[in-house]
Each structure stands twice: as structure tokens, then as C-alpha cells.
Coordinates of C-alpha atoms in Angstrom, one line a residue:
X218 CA 0.0 0.0 0.0
X219 CA 1.3 3.5 -0.8
X220 CA 2.1 5.8 2.1
X221 CA 1.8 9.3 0.8
X222 CA 3.7 10.7 3.7
X223 CA 6.8 9.0 2.4
X224 CA 6.4 9.9 -1.3
X225 CA 7.6 13.0 -3.1
X226 CA 4.9 15.4 -4.3
X227 CA 5.4 14.4 -7.9
X228 CA 4.7 10.8 -7.0
X229 CA 1.5 11.7 -5.1
X230 CA 0.2 13.7 -8.1
X231 CA 1.0 10.8 -10.4
X232 CA -0.9 8.3 -8.2
X233 CA -3.9 10.7 -7.9
X234 CA -4.1 11.0 -11.7
X235 CA -3.7 7.3 -12.4
X236 CA -5.4 5.6 -9.5
X237 CA -9.1 4.7 -9.3
X238 CA -8.9 5.4 -5.6
X239 CA -10.3 8.7 -4.4
X240 CA -8.1 8.8 -1.3
X241 CA -5.2 10.7 -2.8
X242 CA -7.3 13.4 -4.4
X243 CA -9.2 14.6 -1.4
X244 CA -6.4 15.2 1.1
X245 CA -5.4 13.2 4.1
X246 CA -8.9 12.9 5.6
X247 CA -9.5 10.3 8.3
X248 CA -12.1 9.0 10.7
X249 CA -12.4 11.1 13.9
X250 CA -14.6 10.9 16.9
X251 CA -18.0 12.3 16.7
X252 CA -17.2 15.0 19.2
X253 CA -13.9 16.1 17.4
X254 CA -14.0 19.9 17.9
X255 CA -11.5 21.0 15.2
X256 CA -13.6 19.8 12.2
X257 CA -15.8 22.5 10.5
X258 CA -19.0 20.5 10.3
X259 CA -21.5 23.4 10.3
X260 CA -24.8 22.4 8.7
X261 CA -26.3 25.9 9.0
X262 CA -29.5 24.6 10.6
X263 CA -31.6 27.7 11.6
X264 CA -29.3 30.2 9.9
X265 CA -29.4 29.3 6.2
X266 CA -30.8 32.7 5.1
X267 CA -28.2 34.6 7.1
X268 CA -25.4 32.4 5.7
X269 CA -26.7 32.8 2.2
X270 CA -26.6 36.6 2.5
X271 CA -23.2 36.7 4.1
X272 CA -21.4 34.1 2.0
X273 CA -23.1 34.1 -1.4
X274 CA -25.1 37.4 -1.9
X275 CA -22.2 39.5 -0.7
X276 CA -18.8 39.7 -2.5
X277 CA -17.3 37.0 -0.2
X278 CA -17.7 34.2 -2.8
X279 CA -15.9 36.3 -5.4
X280 CA -13.1 37.2 -3.0
X281 CA -12.5 33.5 -2.1
X282 CA -12.5 32.6 -5.8
X283 CA -9.9 35.2 -6.6
X284 CA -7.8 34.1 -3.6
X285 CA -7.5 30.5 -4.7
X286 CA -6.3 29.7 -8.2
X287 CA -7.1 26.0 -7.6
X288 CA -10.7 26.9 -6.7
X289 CA -11.0 29.2 -9.8
X290 CA -10.0 26.4 -12.2
X291 CA -12.3 23.8 -10.8
X292 CA -15.3 26.2 -10.1
X293 CA -16.7 26.5 -13.6
X294 CA -15.2 23.4 -15.3
X295 CA -18.7 21.9 -15.4
X296 CA -20.4 24.8 -17.2
X297 CA -21.2 22.8 -20.3
X298 CA -23.2 20.1 -18.4
X299 CA -26.4 19.0 -20.1
X300 CA -29.8 20.6 -19.3
X301 CA -30.8 18.0 -16.7
X302 CA -29.1 20.1 -14.1
X303 CA -30.8 23.4 -15.3
X304 CA -33.3 23.4 -12.4
X305 CA -30.5 23.2 -9.8
X306 CA -28.8 26.3 -8.5
X307 CA -25.7 26.7 -10.6
X308 CA -23.6 27.5 -7.6
X309 CA -24.4 24.1 -6.0
X310 CA -23.3 22.4 -9.3
X311 CA -20.1 24.5 -9.3
X312 CA -19.3 23.6 -5.7
X313 CA -19.8 19.9 -6.3
X314 CA -17.7 20.1 -9.5
X315 CA -14.8 21.1 -7.4
X316 CA -14.4 17.5 -6.1
X317 CA -14.1 16.2 -9.6
X318 CA -12.2 18.9 -11.4
X319 CA -10.1 20.2 -8.5
X320 CA -6.3 19.4 -8.5
X321 CA -4.6 17.4 -5.8
X322 CA -3.0 20.3 -3.9
X323 CA -6.2 22.4 -3.8
X324 CA -8.3 19.5 -2.5
X325 CA -5.7 18.7 0.1
X326 CA -5.6 22.3 1.2
X327 CA -9.4 22.4 1.4
X328 CA -9.9 19.3 3.4
X329 CA -6.9 20.1 5.7
X330 CA -8.6 23.4 6.4
X331 CA -12.0 21.8 7.0
X332 CA -10.4 19.3 9.4
X333 CA -8.4 21.8 11.5
X334 CA -9.9 25.3 11.5
X335 CA -13.0 24.7 13.6
X336 CA -10.8 24.9 16.7
X337 CA -12.3 28.3 17.6
X338 CA -14.3 31.1 16.0
X339 CA -11.3 33.4 15.7
X340 CA -9.3 30.9 13.7
X341 CA -12.4 30.1 11.6
X342 CA -13.1 33.8 10.8
X343 CA -9.5 34.8 10.2
X344 CA -7.9 31.7 8.5
X345 CA -10.7 29.6 6.9
X346 CA -10.9 30.9 3.3
X347 CA -13.5 28.5 2.0
X348 CA -16.6 29.7 3.9
X349 CA -18.7 30.2 0.7
X350 CA -17.7 26.8 -0.7
X351 CA -18.3 25.0 2.6
X352 CA -21.8 26.6 2.8
X353 CA -22.7 25.6 -0.8
X354 CA -21.4 22.0 -0.3
X355 CA -23.5 21.6 2.9
X356 CA -26.5 23.2 1.2
X357 CA -26.1 20.7 -1.7
X358 CA -26.2 17.9 0.9
X359 CA -29.6 19.1 2.1
X360 CA -31.1 19.7 -1.4
X361 CA -29.5 17.1 -3.6
X362 CA -28.8 14.1 -1.3
X363 CA -30.1 10.7 -2.3
X364 CA -33.6 9.9 -1.1
X365 CA -32.6 6.5 0.4
X366 CA -29.7 5.2 2.5
X367 CA -27.3 3.3 0.3
X368 CA -23.9 1.5 0.5
X369 CA -20.8 3.4 -0.5
X370 CA -17.1 2.6 -0.2
X371 CA -13.9 4.5 0.8
X372 CA -10.3 3.3 0.8
X373 CA -8.7 4.6 3.9
X374 CA -5.4 4.6 5.7
X375 CA -4.9 2.2 8.6
X376 CA -8.0 3.2 10.7
X377 CA -8.5 1.6 14.1
X378 CA -11.8 2.8 15.6
X379 CA -13.6 0.8 18.3
X380 CA -16.7 -1.2 17.5
X381 CA -19.7 0.7 18.8
X382 CA -18.0 4.1 18.7
X383 CA -19.4 7.1 16.8
X384 CA -17.2 8.6 14.1
X385 CA -17.2 11.1 11.2
X386 CA -14.9 12.1 8.5
X387 CA -12.5 15.0 9.1
X388 CA -13.4 16.5 5.7
X389 CA -15.5 15.9 2.6
X390 CA -15.0 12.3 1.5
X391 CA -15.4 11.3 -2.1
X392 CA -16.6 7.7 -2.1
X393 CA -17.1 4.9 -4.6
X394 CA -20.7 4.1 -5.4
X395 CA -20.2 0.5 -6.3
X396 CA -18.2 -2.5 -5.0
X397 CA -17.2 -3.2 -8.6
X398 CA -15.5 0.2 -8.9
X399 CA -13.0 -0.6 -6.2
X400 CA -9.3 -1.1 -7.0
X401 CA -7.0 -3.8 -5.7
X402 CA -7.7 -4.2 -2.0
X403 CA -4.7 -6.2 -0.9
X404 CA -3.3 -4.6 2.2
X405 CA -5.8 -1.8 2.3
X406 CA -8.5 -0.7 4.8
X407 CA -11.9 -0.6 3.2
X408 CA -14.7 1.5 4.8
X409 CA -18.0 -0.2 3.9
X410 CA -20.5 2.6 4.6
X411 CA -24.2 2.9 4.8
X412 CA -24.8 6.6 4.2
X413 CA -28.2 8.4 4.3
X414 CA -26.8 11.9 3.4
X415 CA -24.5 11.8 0.4
X416 CA -24.7 13.4 -3.0
X417 CA -24.3 11.2 -6.2
X418 CA -22.0 13.3 -8.2
X419 CA -22.9 11.4 -11.4
X420 CA -26.3 13.1 -11.3
X421 CA -24.8 16.6 -11.5
X422 CA -21.3 16.4 -13.1
X423 CA -20.8 15.6 -16.8
X424 CA -18.5 12.7 -16.1
X425 CA -19.8 9.2 -15.2
X426 CA -18.2 7.3 -12.4
X427 CA -17.5 10.6 -10.5
X428 CA -18.5 8.9 -7.2
X429 CA -20.4 10.4 -4.3
X430 CA -19.7 13.0 -1.6
X431 CA -20.1 12.6 2.1
X432 CA -19.9 15.6 4.5
X433 CA -18.1 15.8 7.8
X434 CA -21.4 16.3 9.5
X435 CA -22.7 12.7 8.9
X436 CA -22.0 10.5 12.0
X437 CA -21.6 6.8 11.7
X438 CA -21.6 3.9 14.2
X439 CA -18.8 1.4 13.8
X440 CA -20.6 -1.9 13.4
X441 CA -17.9 -4.3 12.6
X442 CA -14.1 -4.7 11.9
X443 CA -12.9 -7.8 10.2
X444 CA -10.0 -9.1 8.2
X445 CA -11.3 -10.3 4.8
X446 CA -10.0 -11.6 1.5
X447 CA -10.9 -11.5 -2.1
X448 CA -9.2 -12.4 -5.4
X449 CA -6.7 -9.5 -4.9
X450 CA -5.6 -10.5 -1.4
X451 CA -6.3 -9.7 2.3
X452 CA -7.7 -6.4 3.6
X453 CA -9.4 -4.9 6.6
X454 CA -13.1 -4.2 6.3
X455 CA -14.7 -1.6 8.6
X456 CA -18.5 -1.4 8.5
X457 CA -20.0 2.0 9.2
X458 CA -23.7 2.6 9.6
X459 CA -25.4 6.0 9.4
X460 CA -26.3 7.3 12.9
X461 CA -27.1 11.0 12.6
X462 CA -26.4 14.4 11.1
X463 CA -24.8 16.4 13.8
X464 CA -23.0 19.8 13.3
X465 CA -21.1 20.4 16.5
X466 CA -20.3 23.9 15.1
X467 CA -23.8 24.6 13.8
X468 CA -24.2 28.3 12.8
X469 CA -20.6 29.0 13.9
X470 CA -20.9 32.7 12.8
X471 CA -24.6 33.0 13.6
X472 CA -25.0 31.6 17.2
X473 CA -28.3 33.4 17.9
X474 CA -29.9 31.7 15.0
X475 CA -28.7 28.2 15.7
X476 CA -31.3 25.4 16.0
X477 CA -30.9 21.9 17.5
X478 CA -29.1 19.9 14.8
X479 CA -29.0 16.2 15.6
X480 CA -31.4 14.1 13.5
X481 CA -31.7 11.9 16.6
X482 CA -33.3 14.7 18.6
X483 CA -37.0 13.9 17.8
X484 CA -36.5 10.2 18.8
X485 CA -34.8 11.2 22.0
X486 CA -37.6 13.5 22.9
X487 CA -40.2 10.8 22.2
X488 CA -38.4 8.4 24.4
X489 CA -38.3 10.9 27.3
X490 CA -42.0 11.7 27.0
X491 CA -42.8 8.0 26.9
X492 CA -40.8 7.4 30.1
X493 CA -42.4 10.4 31.8
X494 CA -45.9 9.0 30.9
X495 CA -45.1 5.6 32.3
X496 CA -44.0 7.1 35.6
X497 CA -47.3 9.0 36.1

């Protein structure tokens, strides 16, 4: 298995271009605990209109585009997409396109920033230069996500979560949509994921087999960890099942507008009410 930390930059780029694995093209994202506080996992629940005004209807989006050459190049690379996407906000399409057309260094910088700059509001406001892109990506997760929970796959580094623990990705994870799309698994760690909140990029990007996109706000339960084998060799299979959507930094810049964010909240409330009724 390749270890990108020991490879020169030219080798990393070569692997990213030639490999069918999405790992190298989205930065060194990893599984982290659900409560990891450094990850920017804002889902803008309760402050969507304020965020739209501040990040999109102002000049901030243009400023961030001008600031990053990598973002500029990837932003409108999908402009000639067929008319099936004409009913979708073009900015959502442009944002999703970044994960197909973005170069290695840009995507690494983006996900590294997402994974580290939620440490406090000062760092976020001063140093996170993808506020508009992050908002659009999270908005696309709300509007364009698949209607049903489905299996997806991700080739990871040597992850070692505990069975029963709650985890999330440290950035935006580009995943394989089919088991048949996976490369040689010998010596690899495969995350077999049931996701209920991912976007199928094939539906919005004019390139088939573009994969899917999972946000850092989707929380999973580690169901199983086993050593397995196929015709290519032995690999570690980690089974992750959707648990909730939970933005620990919900409405980071708009705290007065923040709403409860965990999708488990209604079920927890029902359980409390039921228990209260039984005690009467």
C-alpha cells in the first residue's frame, strides 16, 4: 500500500491522476470521533438565510474565488453540463464540481482546512478561506442528497476505531458508489459505509463514475471490523452505519440563529416523553 507521507509530491500527483482510488485526491482525511471539535461541520440549521446573505449574496464568494487559483480552475469546469441540471442552483453544481475537477493540492488544502480550523471562532473567521464553498457544499447535501440510504465505499489509511464508537470524516469524503469500482484491496483498509446523506456526483457532473460525496457532519456507528480476503488479497473491512447528522459547530458565525441539529433529537424527545408518561 502506498504511504503518501513518504512519497515526493510528484509521486503523489502521479498516483492521484492514475489511480481509481479517491483517497489521494481529497487530502489526508481520516475518521475522527463524533465530538472532534476541530472539524468544521457546520450544517447551518436555523441560519441558512443569514449564511446565504453573508457568504453568497455578498462579495465574499468572489473574494474567495480570486484568492485561490485552484478553486477558480475547478469552479466552472462543469459549465457545459447537459440541461438535466438546469433546475438546480448553478452555484451548487459548481461547488460539487470542485471535487471532480479540483487538482490534488487544492483539494488537500481544502480538506486540511476543514479538518483543523474549527478549533475556535477566531481561527475560523480569520484563516478559513472556503466559507462560501463550505456553505454551498453543505447546502447541496440538504437539497441534492439521495432519497434513500445506500452503501458506498472508501479506501482509507490504517484506521482503528472501536466497534460501537461514533465517528465522522475529518473532511469531505469522495466515495465509490459500487463495490465493482474498487481497485486492488490487498493490504488496504476498506470502509463499507451505509450513508443516508450523500450526493451522487454522477447526477450533476458531466463525467460518469464521478463517485459520491459525504460531508463531515454525517455521523456513523462502527458496526464491525474484520479481516477479509478476495481475489486480490487480504484487507481490513470496517463497517460504518449512518447514525445521525450532527453539526457540532452549527451556525458557527450566527449563534443566535442556531437550531438543534442532531437528527436523533425527535427520537430522544419521544423516548423521554414516553418514560415520563409511564411514571405518572
